[in-house]
mmCIF file of C-alpha atoms in Angstrom:
data_model
loop_
_atom_site.group_PDB
_atom_site.id
_atom_site.type_symbol
_atom_site.label_atom_id
_atom_site.label_comp_id
_atom_site.label_asym_id
_atom_site.label_seq_id
_atom_site.Cartn_x
_atom_site.Cartn_y
_atom_site.Cartn_z
ATOM 1 C CA MET A 20 96.803 107.854 94.237
ATOM 2 C CA ARG A 21 96.218 111.119 95.960
ATOM 3 C CA ASP A 22 99.645 112.505 95.737
ATOM 4 C CA ALA A 23 99.709 111.939 92.011
ATOM 5 C CA ARG A 24 96.237 113.461 91.528
ATOM 6 C CA VAL A 25 97.428 116.691 93.829
ATOM 7 C CA ARG A 26 100.791 116.903 91.803
ATOM 8 C CA ARG A 27 99.119 116.865 88.136
ATOM 9 C CA LEU A 28 96.526 119.307 89.584
ATOM 10 C CA GLU A 29 99.438 121.680 90.848
ATOM 11 C CA ASP A 30 101.287 120.891 87.489
ATOM 12 C CA ALA A 31 98.481 122.290 85.554
ATOM 13 C CA GLY A 32 97.704 125.328 87.867
ATOM 14 C CA ARG A 33 93.976 124.070 88.254
ATOM 15 C CA HIS A 34 91.723 124.101 91.032
ATOM 16 C CA PRO A 35 89.961 120.457 91.917
ATOM 17 C CA ASP A 36 86.755 121.475 90.194
ATOM 18 C CA GLN A 37 88.260 121.666 86.939
ATOM 19 C CA ALA A 38 89.546 118.230 86.788
ATOM 20 C CA LYS A 39 87.020 116.451 84.724
ATOM 21 C CA TRP A 40 88.568 112.850 85.534
ATOM 22 C CA LEU A 41 87.617 113.299 89.337
ATOM 23 C CA SER A 42 83.901 112.212 90.613
ATOM 24 C CA ALA A 43 82.176 114.811 92.819
ATOM 25 C CA GLU A 44 82.957 112.931 96.118
ATOM 26 C CA GLU A 45 86.911 112.817 95.074
ATOM 27 C CA LYS A 46 87.012 116.401 94.364
ATOM 28 C CA GLU A 47 85.275 117.157 97.572
ATOM 29 C CA LEU A 48 87.923 114.782 99.376
ATOM 30 C CA LEU A 49 90.523 116.660 97.410
ATOM 31 C CA ARG A 50 89.379 120.139 98.320
ATOM 32 C CA ARG A 51 89.626 119.261 101.879
ATOM 33 C CA ASP A 52 93.139 117.677 101.758
ATOM 34 C CA LEU A 53 94.260 120.686 99.821
ATOM 35 C CA ALA A 54 92.813 123.007 102.707
ATOM 36 C CA VAL A 55 94.455 121.043 105.444
ATOM 37 C CA ASP A 56 97.760 121.530 103.666
ATOM 38 C CA ARG A 57 97.433 125.112 103.215
ATOM 39 C CA ASP A 58 96.236 125.800 106.931
ATOM 40 C CA GLU A 59 99.586 123.989 108.252
ATOM 41 C CA GLY A 60 101.705 126.641 107.198
ATOM 42 C CA THR A 61 105.703 126.326 107.045
ATOM 43 C CA ARG A 62 107.738 125.107 109.761
ATOM 44 C CA SER A 63 110.988 126.666 111.106
ATOM 45 C CA PHE A 64 114.308 124.739 110.656
ATOM 46 C CA ARG A 65 114.321 124.661 114.485
ATOM 47 C CA GLU A 66 110.742 123.061 114.713
ATOM 48 C CA VAL A 67 112.059 120.251 112.004
ATOM 49 C CA LEU A 68 115.004 119.555 114.284
ATOM 50 C CA ARG A 69 112.734 119.081 117.216
ATOM 51 C CA ASP A 70 110.085 116.527 115.397
ATOM 52 C CA PRO A 71 111.170 113.077 116.370
ATOM 53 C CA ARG A 72 110.022 111.616 113.344
ATOM 54 C CA VAL A 73 112.831 113.102 111.487
ATOM 55 C CA TYR A 74 115.235 111.382 113.603
ATOM 56 C CA ALA A 75 113.323 107.889 113.384
ATOM 57 C CA LEU A 76 113.361 108.459 109.461
ATOM 58 C CA ALA A 77 117.185 109.763 109.624
ATOM 59 C CA ILE A 78 117.959 106.456 111.519
ATOM 60 C CA GLY A 79 116.083 104.108 109.136
ATOM 61 C CA TYR A 80 117.855 105.720 106.244
ATOM 62 C CA PHE A 81 121.074 105.358 107.693
ATOM 63 C CA CYS A 82 120.069 101.561 108.347
ATOM 64 C CA LEU A 83 119.144 101.290 104.577
ATOM 65 C CA ILE A 84 122.234 102.725 103.138
ATOM 66 C CA SER A 85 124.616 101.096 105.681
ATOM 67 C CA GLY A 86 123.279 97.644 104.534
ATOM 68 C CA LEU A 87 123.330 98.636 100.998
ATOM 69 C CA TYR A 88 127.518 99.963 101.370
ATOM 70 C CA ALA A 89 128.349 96.551 103.543
ATOM 71 C CA VAL A 90 126.700 94.151 100.660
ATOM 72 C CA SER A 91 128.557 96.752 97.576
ATOM 73 C CA PHE A 92 132.067 97.008 99.416
ATOM 74 C CA TRP A 93 132.282 93.909 101.718
ATOM 75 C CA LEU A 94 130.325 90.786 99.872
ATOM 76 C CA PRO A 95 133.077 90.259 97.135
ATOM 77 C CA MET A 96 135.634 89.911 100.016
ATOM 78 C CA ILE A 97 133.833 87.762 102.189
ATOM 79 C CA LEU A 98 133.185 85.386 99.012
ATOM 80 C CA LYS A 99 136.630 85.624 98.201
ATOM 81 C CA GLU A 100 137.782 84.687 101.833
ATOM 82 C CA ASN A 101 135.248 81.390 101.623
ATOM 83 C CA GLY A 102 137.103 79.732 99.027
ATOM 84 C CA LEU A 103 135.867 81.630 95.689
ATOM 85 C CA THR A 104 138.918 82.361 93.631
ATOM 86 C CA ASP A 105 137.667 83.206 90.227
ATOM 87 C CA THR A 106 136.971 86.715 89.698
ATOM 88 C CA VAL A 107 133.880 86.274 87.364
ATOM 89 C CA ARG A 108 132.199 83.745 89.880
ATOM 90 C CA ILE A 109 132.886 86.599 92.704
ATOM 91 C CA GLY A 110 131.438 89.067 90.623
ATOM 92 C CA LEU A 111 128.048 87.081 89.454
ATOM 93 C CA TYR A 112 127.640 85.842 93.096
ATOM 94 C CA SER A 113 127.723 89.602 94.469
ATOM 95 C CA ALA A 114 125.452 90.517 91.849
ATOM 96 C CA LEU A 115 122.809 87.872 92.951
ATOM 97 C CA PRO A 116 120.991 90.117 95.625
ATOM 98 C CA TYR A 117 120.610 92.945 93.109
ATOM 99 C CA ALA A 118 119.286 90.528 90.499
ATOM 100 C CA PHE A 119 116.864 89.250 93.026
ATOM 101 C CA ALA A 120 115.769 92.983 94.369
ATOM 102 C CA ILE A 121 115.168 93.662 90.520
ATOM 103 C CA VAL A 122 112.718 90.719 90.302
ATOM 104 C CA LEU A 123 110.959 91.441 93.484
ATOM 105 C CA MET A 124 110.497 94.983 92.238
ATOM 106 C CA VAL A 125 108.857 93.902 89.116
ATOM 107 C CA VAL A 126 107.133 91.286 91.065
ATOM 108 C CA LEU A 127 105.633 93.731 93.682
ATOM 109 C CA GLY A 128 104.938 96.378 91.321
ATOM 110 C CA ARG A 129 102.637 94.473 89.454
ATOM 111 C CA ARG A 130 101.008 92.835 92.465
ATOM 112 C CA SER A 131 100.380 96.495 93.808
ATOM 113 C CA THR A 132 98.578 97.370 90.311
ATOM 114 C CA ALA A 133 96.297 94.019 90.555
ATOM 115 C CA PRO A 134 92.750 94.752 90.649
ATOM 116 C CA VAL A 135 92.142 93.031 94.187
ATOM 117 C CA ASN A 136 94.546 95.700 95.590
ATOM 118 C CA ALA A 137 92.982 98.532 93.515
ATOM 119 C CA ALA A 138 89.371 97.492 95.169
ATOM 120 C CA CYS A 139 90.896 97.673 98.527
ATOM 121 C CA THR A 140 92.652 100.870 98.059
ATOM 122 C CA ALA A 141 89.135 102.307 96.594
ATOM 123 C CA ARG A 142 87.449 100.923 99.706
ATOM 124 C CA SER A 143 89.898 102.414 102.214
ATOM 125 C CA ARG A 144 89.439 105.881 100.801
ATOM 126 C CA ARG A 145 85.487 106.268 101.456
#
């Protein structure tokens, strides 16, 4: 939520004091967050390459994409080698992981905006 508000302020070219939709507490929190971001400054490319978090994210991304490609490219062949001969059936079975992902994204998206989670998020910001 904080990032969305910061982006909205930056897009409008405004200061947190001009945001009518924020409470006084939220304005102060946003002012402090923006000051910290300004104080951090910029980093050189060498500093970024020395940061182990960059490599952790790269490894995680590599694993994610590798799994995606494995399912995309090899699942139809695996299904065919296990006895499915009908091309339509192979296509339908290959689409199952993606159909499951679509349903899961909708369910988790609705769950994340449920009032219970919103109340927990509001409490954690205090």
